[in-house]
Tab-separated table of C-alpha atoms in Angstrom:
chain	number	residue	atom	x	y	z
A	9	MET	CA	-0.338	0.337	0.320
A	10	PRO	CA	1.478	3.321	-1.198
A	11	THR	CA	0.276	4.747	2.226
A	12	ALA	CA	2.346	2.296	4.361
A	13	ILE	CA	5.480	3.101	2.178
A	14	ALA	CA	5.302	7.019	2.835
A	15	GLU	CA	4.715	6.081	6.136
A	16	ALA	CA	7.697	3.755	7.029
A	17	PRO	CA	10.716	5.670	8.137
A	18	THR	CA	13.731	5.651	5.881
A	19	PRO	CA	17.151	4.182	7.438
A	20	GLU	CA	18.522	7.820	7.686
A	21	ALA	CA	15.411	9.159	9.754
A	22	ILE	CA	16.082	7.251	12.452
A	23	GLN	CA	18.041	9.858	14.874
A	24	SER	CA	21.558	8.770	16.624
A	25	PHE	CA	22.871	10.341	19.858
A	26	ASN	CA	26.577	10.483	20.933
A	27	VAL	CA	25.993	9.550	24.322
A	28	THR	CA	28.935	9.867	26.911
A	29	LEU	CA	30.248	6.382	28.917
A	30	ILE	CA	32.428	6.458	31.762
A	31	ILE	CA	33.640	3.462	32.426
A	32	ARG	CA	35.987	2.144	36.019
A	33	ARG	CA	38.531	0.175	34.565
A	34	PHE	CA	40.749	-1.438	35.900
A	35	ASP	CA	43.853	-3.653	34.624
A	36	PRO	CA	46.070	-5.438	37.474
A	37	GLU	CA	48.981	-5.652	35.460
A	38	VAL	CA	49.407	-1.768	35.216
A	39	ASP	CA	47.135	0.090	37.234
A	40	ALA	CA	47.415	-0.216	41.486
A	41	GLU	CA	43.893	1.668	41.323
A	42	PRO	CA	41.240	1.304	39.435
A	43	ARG	CA	40.588	4.554	37.517
A	44	TRP	CA	37.797	6.196	35.167
A	45	GLN	CA	37.937	6.159	31.473
A	46	ASP	CA	35.180	8.189	29.580
A	47	PHE	CA	34.378	7.150	25.569
A	48	ASP	CA	32.128	8.805	23.300
A	49	VAL	CA	29.839	6.583	21.576
A	50	GLU	CA	26.937	6.836	18.426
A	51	MET	CA	23.967	5.135	19.610
A	52	TYR	CA	20.635	4.817	18.663
A	53	ALA	CA	17.203	5.187	21.296
A	54	THR	CA	16.898	1.050	21.318
A	55	ASP	CA	20.235	0.921	21.320
A	56	ARG	CA	21.262	-1.293	25.100
A	57	VAL	CA	24.351	-0.349	27.543
A	58	LEU	CA	26.041	-3.639	25.713
A	59	ASP	CA	25.754	-2.280	22.648
A	60	ALA	CA	27.865	0.721	23.509
A	61	LEU	CA	30.554	-1.606	25.154
A	62	HIS	CA	30.576	-3.743	21.932
A	63	LYS	CA	30.928	-0.690	19.879
A	64	ILE	CA	34.096	0.398	22.605
A	65	LYS	CA	35.354	-2.870	22.618
A	66	TRP	CA	35.488	-3.315	18.455
A	67	ASP	CA	36.288	0.155	17.386
A	68	GLN	CA	37.975	1.946	20.380
A	69	ASP	CA	39.923	0.305	22.859
A	70	GLY	CA	39.909	-3.519	22.038
A	71	SER	CA	41.551	-3.933	26.185
A	72	LEU	CA	38.226	-3.012	27.482
A	73	THR	CA	37.151	-6.196	29.301
A	74	PHE	CA	33.733	-7.662	30.355
A	75	ARG	CA	31.626	-10.844	30.265
A	76	ARG	CA	28.817	-11.347	28.414
A	77	SER	CA	26.976	-14.926	27.143
A	78	CYS	CA	23.973	-14.392	25.380
A	79	ALA	CA	23.562	-11.222	25.418
A	80	HIS	CA	19.553	-10.985	25.949
A	81	GLY	CA	19.177	-11.494	29.684
A	82	ILE	CA	18.824	-15.017	30.006
A	83	CYS	CA	22.675	-16.038	30.967
A	84	GLY	CA	23.081	-13.547	33.292
A	85	SER	CA	26.872	-13.138	32.299
A	86	ASP	CA	26.588	-8.955	32.138
A	87	ALA	CA	25.527	-7.609	35.385
A	88	MET	CA	27.049	-4.132	36.384
A	89	ARG	CA	26.679	-1.089	37.523
A	90	ILE	CA	24.828	1.465	35.428
A	91	ASN	CA	24.405	4.521	36.603
A	92	GLY	CA	24.491	3.494	40.514
A	93	ARG	CA	21.821	0.860	39.951
A	94	ASN	CA	22.708	-3.215	39.175
A	95	ARG	CA	21.822	-3.479	36.028
A	96	LEU	CA	21.911	-6.257	32.985
A	97	ALA	CA	24.109	-4.166	29.953
A	98	CYS	CA	21.876	-6.399	27.723
A	99	LYS	CA	18.676	-5.261	28.827
A	100	THR	CA	19.157	-1.427	30.075
A	101	LEU	CA	18.045	0.512	27.084
A	102	ILE	CA	19.892	3.841	25.722
A	103	LYS	CA	15.884	5.455	25.796
A	104	ASP	CA	15.889	4.419	29.607
A	105	LEU	CA	18.774	6.362	30.709
A	106	ASP	CA	19.221	9.678	30.932
A	107	ILE	CA	21.826	10.660	27.855
A	108	SER	CA	22.209	14.310	28.237
A	109	LYS	CA	24.577	13.087	31.303
A	110	PRO	CA	27.380	10.362	31.159
A	111	ILE	CA	26.464	7.448	31.791
A	112	TYR	CA	28.573	5.605	34.967
A	113	VAL	CA	29.564	1.968	34.163
A	114	GLU	CA	31.367	-0.200	36.299
A	115	ALA	CA	31.608	-3.794	38.164
A	116	ILE	CA	29.257	-5.040	40.492
A	117	LYS	CA	30.234	-4.560	44.194
A	118	GLY	CA	31.796	-6.316	47.219
A	119	LEU	CA	33.341	-9.201	44.900
A	120	PRO	CA	36.454	-8.940	44.322
A	121	LEU	CA	37.795	-6.828	41.209
A	122	GLU	CA	39.678	-8.734	38.425
A	123	LYS	CA	39.652	-6.629	35.659
A	124	ASP	CA	37.993	-4.002	34.096
A	125	LEU	CA	34.132	-4.872	34.613
A	126	ILE	CA	34.607	-8.369	35.647
A	127	VAL	CA	34.833	-10.074	39.470
A	128	ASP	CA	35.539	-12.989	40.664
A	129	MET	CA	32.393	-14.873	40.929
A	130	GLU	CA	33.636	-17.669	43.124
A	131	PRO	CA	32.220	-16.521	46.267
A	132	PHE	CA	29.416	-16.642	45.327
A	133	PHE	CA	29.032	-19.347	43.639
A	134	ASP	CA	30.424	-20.820	47.053
A	135	SER	CA	27.177	-19.308	48.820
A	136	LEU	CA	25.201	-20.966	46.254
A	137	LYS	CA	26.711	-24.167	46.380
A	138	ASP	CA	26.455	-24.182	50.114
A	139	VAL	CA	22.508	-24.082	50.564
A	140	GLN	CA	22.328	-27.529	48.124
A	141	PRO	CA	20.548	-25.899	45.323
A	142	PHE	CA	18.928	-29.626	43.850
A	143	LEU	CA	15.842	-31.499	44.487
A	144	ILE	CA	16.742	-33.748	47.028
A	145	ALA	CA	13.999	-36.581	47.555
A	146	ASN	CA	14.892	-40.469	48.625
A	147	SER	CA	11.683	-41.941	48.634
A	148	LYS	CA	10.472	-43.748	45.705
A	149	VAL	CA	7.980	-43.321	43.777
A	150	GLU	CA	5.775	-45.817	42.430
A	151	LYS	CA	6.869	-47.952	39.438
A	152	GLY	CA	6.167	-45.796	36.122
A	153	LYS	CA	4.952	-43.061	38.567
A	154	GLU	CA	6.085	-39.592	38.672
A	155	ARG	CA	6.290	-37.099	41.561
A	156	THR	CA	3.011	-35.074	40.695
A	157	GLN	CA	2.613	-31.705	41.970
A	158	SER	CA	-0.422	-29.564	42.366
A	159	VAL	CA	-1.157	-26.146	40.712
A	160	ALA	CA	-1.212	-24.063	43.449
A	161	GLU	CA	2.092	-26.372	45.006
A	162	ARG	CA	3.663	-25.474	42.198
A	163	ALA	CA	2.754	-21.603	42.870
A	164	ARG	CA	4.701	-21.192	45.780
A	165	PHE	CA	7.942	-20.881	44.808
A	166	ASP	CA	7.102	-20.164	40.814
A	167	ASP	CA	9.268	-16.133	41.386
A	168	THR	CA	12.366	-18.137	42.493
A	169	THR	CA	12.920	-20.596	39.575
A	170	LYS	CA	13.536	-17.624	37.344
A	171	CYS	CA	17.198	-16.815	38.763
A	172	ILE	CA	19.549	-15.944	36.014
A	173	LEU	CA	22.299	-16.007	39.021
A	174	CYS	CA	23.223	-12.514	37.252
A	175	ALA	CA	24.438	-11.881	41.016
A	176	ALA	CA	23.030	-8.867	40.579
A	177	CYS	CA	20.611	-9.465	44.083
A	178	THR	CA	23.510	-10.150	46.431
A	179	SER	CA	26.422	-7.866	44.986
A	180	SER	CA	23.403	-4.747	45.972
A	181	CYS	CA	22.796	-5.981	49.369
A	182	PRO	CA	24.624	-3.392	51.998
A	183	VAL	CA	25.165	-6.262	54.388
A	184	PHE	CA	27.180	-8.755	51.745
A	185	TRP	CA	29.270	-5.464	50.779
A	186	THR	CA	31.072	-5.001	54.633
A	187	ASP	CA	29.998	-9.448	55.423
A	188	GLY	CA	31.239	-11.055	52.657
A	189	GLN	CA	30.153	-14.218	54.787
A	190	TYR	CA	26.540	-13.410	54.364
A	191	PHE	CA	24.944	-15.807	52.059
A	192	GLY	CA	23.731	-13.744	50.482
A	193	PRO	CA	20.071	-12.970	48.424
A	194	ALA	CA	20.700	-15.339	45.397
A	195	ALA	CA	21.619	-18.388	47.476
A	196	ILE	CA	18.453	-16.894	49.882
A	197	VAL	CA	16.517	-17.471	46.499
A	198	ASN	CA	17.696	-20.627	45.570
A	199	ALA	CA	17.301	-22.654	48.345
A	200	HIS	CA	13.635	-20.901	48.336
A	201	ARG	CA	13.203	-22.134	45.122
A	202	PHE	CA	13.240	-25.863	46.809
A	203	ILE	CA	12.610	-25.405	50.688
A	204	PHE	CA	8.775	-24.760	49.518
A	205	ASP	CA	8.625	-27.272	46.543
A	206	SER	CA	6.363	-30.037	47.315
A	207	ARG	CA	8.606	-32.540	46.134
A	208	ASP	CA	11.640	-31.795	48.088
A	209	GLU	CA	12.725	-33.273	51.257
A	210	GLY	CA	15.120	-31.790	51.674
A	211	SER	CA	13.643	-28.400	53.052
A	212	GLU	CA	15.465	-29.337	56.934
A	213	VAL	CA	18.609	-29.086	55.836
A	214	ARG	CA	18.767	-25.842	54.424
A	215	LEU	CA	16.796	-24.001	56.767
A	216	ASP	CA	19.232	-25.447	59.497
A	217	ILE	CA	21.938	-24.396	57.225
A	218	LEU	CA	20.102	-20.776	56.876
A	219	ASN	CA	19.274	-20.553	60.447
A	220	ASP	CA	22.928	-19.600	60.982
A	221	LYS	CA	24.168	-16.306	62.092
A	222	GLU	CA	25.310	-15.683	58.219
A	223	GLY	CA	22.247	-17.149	56.835
A	224	VAL	CA	18.242	-15.053	56.722
A	225	TRP	CA	19.073	-13.432	59.961
A	226	ARG	CA	21.697	-10.750	58.200
A	227	CYS	CA	19.073	-9.738	55.908
A	228	ARG	CA	17.843	-6.440	56.808
A	229	THR	CA	15.320	-5.638	54.785
A	230	THR	CA	17.008	-2.659	52.897
A	231	PHE	CA	15.315	-4.146	49.512
A	232	ASN	CA	18.020	-3.224	47.006
A	233	CYS	CA	17.442	-6.803	45.533
A	234	SER	CA	14.424	-6.382	44.841
A	235	GLU	CA	14.431	-3.435	42.916
A	236	ALA	CA	18.109	-4.769	41.132
A	237	CYS	CA	16.819	-8.161	40.075
A	238	PRO	CA	16.672	-8.049	36.579
A	239	ARG	CA	13.665	-10.998	36.339
A	240	GLY	CA	11.550	-9.306	38.557
A	241	ILE	CA	12.124	-11.527	41.157
A	242	GLN	CA	10.579	-9.712	44.777
A	243	VAL	CA	13.781	-11.289	46.352
A	244	THR	CA	13.105	-9.694	49.457
A	245	THR	CA	9.479	-11.795	50.289
A	246	ALA	CA	11.641	-14.821	49.309
A	247	ILE	CA	14.080	-14.136	52.488
A	248	LYS	CA	11.280	-13.026	54.326
A	249	GLU	CA	8.752	-16.442	53.529
A	250	VAL	CA	12.072	-18.288	54.546
A	251	LYS	CA	12.894	-16.269	57.820
A	252	GLN	CA	9.475	-17.200	58.963
A	253	ALA	CA	9.313	-21.336	57.923
A	254	ILE	CA	12.571	-21.424	60.064
A	255	MET	CA	10.303	-20.260	62.884
A	256	ARG	CA	7.617	-22.755	61.409
A	257	GLY	CA	10.449	-25.062	61.733
A	258	LYS	CA	8.828	-26.165	58.128
A	259	PRO	CA	8.084	-24.583	55.022
B	20	MET	CA	60.202	19.612	18.125
B	21	PRO	CA	56.761	17.266	17.867
B	22	ASP	CA	58.377	14.584	18.781
B	23	LYS	CA	59.061	16.029	22.428
B	24	SER	CA	55.578	17.347	22.502
B	25	ALA	CA	53.673	14.230	22.088
B	26	GLU	CA	55.754	12.988	24.729
B	27	ALA	CA	54.657	15.326	26.534
B	28	LEU	CA	50.930	14.872	26.207
B	29	ALA	CA	51.125	11.160	26.649
B	30	GLU	CA	53.070	12.107	29.932
B	31	THR	CA	49.825	14.698	31.487
B	32	GLN	CA	47.537	12.237	29.943
B	33	PRO	CA	48.681	8.231	30.972
B	34	VAL	CA	45.089	7.314	30.527
B	35	GLY	CA	42.256	8.057	28.953
B	36	LYS	CA	41.259	10.209	25.853
B	37	SER	CA	40.410	13.872	27.768
B	38	PRO	CA	41.312	15.713	30.962
B	39	ARG	CA	38.099	14.458	31.772
B	40	ASN	CA	39.663	11.379	33.533
B	41	LYS	CA	41.918	13.491	36.007
B	42	LEU	CA	39.273	14.929	37.438
B	43	LYS	CA	37.200	11.540	37.875
B	44	ALA	CA	38.275	10.603	41.721
B	45	PRO	CA	39.431	6.440	41.721
B	46	ALA	CA	36.605	5.328	43.776
B	47	GLY	CA	33.230	3.800	42.931
B	48	THR	CA	30.123	5.538	42.429
B	49	LEU	CA	27.667	5.772	45.497
B	50	TYR	CA	24.829	2.561	45.551
B	51	ARG	CA	21.523	4.457	44.504
B	52	GLY	CA	19.765	2.664	46.617
B	53	ARG	CA	15.949	3.223	46.990
B	54	GLU	CA	13.243	3.831	50.076
B	55	GLY	CA	14.517	0.354	51.473
B	56	MET	CA	18.254	1.145	51.488
B	57	TRP	CA	17.743	4.516	52.460
B	58	SER	CA	15.276	3.951	55.576
B	59	TRP	CA	18.085	1.148	56.264
B	60	VAL	CA	21.009	3.924	56.777
B	61	LEU	CA	19.059	6.561	59.418
B	62	HIS	CA	18.135	3.281	61.031
B	63	ARG	CA	21.411	2.336	61.528
B	64	ILE	CA	22.399	6.167	62.412
B	65	THR	CA	19.796	6.498	64.766
B	66	GLY	CA	20.722	3.057	66.228
B	67	VAL	CA	24.345	4.169	66.825
B	68	ALA	CA	23.134	7.828	68.129
B	69	ILE	CA	21.125	6.066	70.539
B	70	PHE	CA	23.360	3.441	71.887
B	71	PHE	CA	25.868	6.157	72.438
B	72	PHE	CA	23.186	7.985	74.263
B	73	LEU	CA	22.132	5.274	76.689
B	74	LEU	CA	26.006	4.536	77.266
B	75	VAL	CA	26.456	8.247	78.563
B	76	HIS	CA	22.846	8.241	80.659
B	77	ILE	CA	24.217	5.172	82.538
B	78	LEU	CA	26.859	6.246	83.818
B	79	ASP	CA	25.482	9.291	84.922
B	80	THR	CA	22.253	7.712	86.371
B	81	SER	CA	24.956	5.549	88.075
B	82	LEU	CA	26.123	8.509	89.732
B	83	LEU	CA	23.477	8.498	92.290
B	84	ARG	CA	24.978	5.139	93.870
B	85	LEU	CA	28.180	7.275	94.703
B	86	SER	CA	26.784	10.709	96.002
B	87	PRO	CA	23.711	12.360	94.800
B	88	GLU	CA	25.501	16.158	94.389
B	89	ALA	CA	27.447	14.665	92.070
B	90	TYR	CA	24.696	13.322	89.955
B	91	ASN	CA	23.015	17.109	90.501
B	92	ALA	CA	26.583	18.537	89.257
B	93	VAL	CA	26.681	16.640	85.885
B	94	ILE	CA	22.598	16.534	85.152
B	95	GLY	CA	22.975	20.787	86.125
B	96	ALA	CA	25.788	20.784	83.281
B	97	TYR	CA	23.284	19.701	80.979
B	98	LYS	CA	20.691	22.198	81.142
B	99	THR	CA	22.847	24.192	78.720
B	100	PRO	CA	21.050	25.378	75.228
B	101	ILE	CA	23.546	23.137	73.367
B	102	MET	CA	22.291	19.986	75.428
B	103	GLY	CA	19.266	21.736	74.289
B	104	ILE	CA	19.402	20.664	70.797
B	105	GLY	CA	21.318	17.120	71.504
B	106	GLU	CA	17.908	16.504	73.485
B	107	LEU	CA	15.800	17.408	70.436
B	108	GLY	CA	18.461	15.475	67.958
B	109	LEU	CA	17.606	12.574	70.510
B	110	VAL	CA	14.166	12.848	70.541
B	111	ALA	CA	14.182	12.878	66.793
B	112	ALA	CA	16.090	9.934	66.599
B	113	ILE	CA	14.386	7.648	69.088
B	114	GLY	CA	10.871	8.983	66.990
B	115	TYR	CA	12.205	7.804	63.851
B	116	HIS	CA	14.072	4.145	65.128
B	117	ALA	CA	10.620	3.696	66.690
B	118	LEU	CA	8.583	3.770	63.829
B	119	ASN	CA	10.848	2.726	61.544
B	120	GLY	CA	11.417	-0.468	63.666
B	121	VAL	CA	7.375	-1.121	64.010
B	122	ARG	CA	7.674	-0.623	59.608
B	123	VAL	CA	10.892	-3.413	59.942
B	124	ILE	CA	8.732	-5.278	62.073
B	125	LEU	CA	5.706	-5.057	59.490
B	126	VAL	CA	7.763	-5.772	56.802
B	127	ASP	CA	8.584	-9.304	57.926
B	128	PHE	CA	5.847	-10.505	59.943
B	129	TRP	CA	2.457	-8.882	57.983
B	130	SER	CA	2.202	-11.266	55.175
B	131	VAL	CA	1.726	-8.058	52.750
B	132	GLY	CA	4.343	-6.141	54.249
B	133	THR	CA	7.174	-6.207	51.579
B	134	LYS	CA	4.567	-4.982	49.417
B	135	HIS	CA	3.718	-2.156	50.954
B	136	GLN	CA	7.643	-0.684	52.332
B	137	LYS	CA	7.942	1.881	50.478
B	138	LEU	CA	4.329	3.743	51.293
B	139	MET	CA	5.200	2.845	55.305
B	140	PHE	CA	7.851	4.174	55.039
B	141	TRP	CA	6.670	7.193	53.600
B	142	LEU	CA	4.490	6.704	56.244
B	143	VAL	CA	7.347	6.601	58.653
B	144	ILE	CA	7.947	9.997	57.656
B	145	ILE	CA	5.177	11.941	58.056
B	146	LEU	CA	4.237	10.519	60.922
B	147	TRP	CA	7.991	11.499	62.612
B	148	PHE	CA	7.543	15.571	61.211
B	149	VAL	CA	4.102	15.113	62.748
B	150	LEU	CA	5.896	13.975	66.269
B	151	LEU	CA	8.909	16.909	65.934
B	152	LEU	CA	6.258	19.512	64.468
B	153	GLY	CA	4.542	18.793	68.247
B	154	PHE	CA	7.406	18.265	70.335
B	155	ALA	CA	10.190	20.795	69.176
B	156	PRO	CA	8.633	23.869	69.429
B	157	ARG	CA	7.272	23.222	72.756
B	158	HIS	CA	10.926	21.961	73.656
B	159	LEU	CA	12.842	24.671	72.288
B	160	MET	CA	10.582	27.289	74.385
B	161	ASN	CA	11.809	25.603	77.133
B	162	VAL	CA	15.258	25.600	76.223
B	163	PHE	CA	15.933	28.906	75.119
B	164	GLY	CA	12.589	30.702	76.953
B	165	GLY	CA	12.634	31.829	80.703
């Protein structure tokens, strides 16, 4: 139809913006301290912060180091602090940021900085392993049958199944910044996913682990984790449910 | 000598491309938390302040066991405008800590507490100001008036 052709924007018509990114760089072989470096990149409103990082790495400075795998908000590799808040670079659109000011990008906080935007994730995964994030079911089911679950039973832990282990929540937690021993929101979310699963038989063990001094009682309900989660998990609510399960003595 | 000037440039700007780099402190930015984080920060500050007040308070009250005169002398020394403003700060700190403490209890124990935490924070702030509006004028009249 002629009208449709007339309305379709020509490639030249799409407006691009000059965006300044200020990135906290750190090269352990050269720098004693992290330093801020700024880059100007031409971006479209529909581009993401990850695209800006790609443009910098591919066209301006190949030494810029960051993690990304799927680039579509599923793998959880590119959590970083964008304008002071933990976000996934692949889910943060340029149009949602105030580009009249520079965009500050830095590594997530509370985990050892390795290089530029990369941190050592081992302490994070260690806490996850500690809560035994897998189905514990020793009882035998009837031959040929599955472990059935009602819709209501499934709904109890639906929210916490969405976690992609990006560490945005754990590294947004003020308690975790100062007390690296704290299990952190992500580990509790993944414990919650099995504690409230009716098929699971390891709830008592996990509740016991999280009843530790460095367990759920370290949570000060600052809600930074709930606000940072790129999957929209109500993390503080999940932690609160685990607290109540510990007090009840059962999920 | 073009070579030398290029070298000098490299020396003055060892990193980055523009002089803006030099103005930036190497520290990370402040985490931009929302109501929940700031309510906790205020809760901590007021909590520590109340702790130090209680410490001093227990010490001066225990003077009664030593001698009533010593106690009177110390309490009398508190009756200065500076201590009067300090008392206002103390009431403000206890007021916030108490109101936000109720909010934290509700967040943990009320079934929909986490959902309404932001609303409850602003309610705490409003109640806190109402409390101080009632207390501050009366108290400051006592401190600075006759």
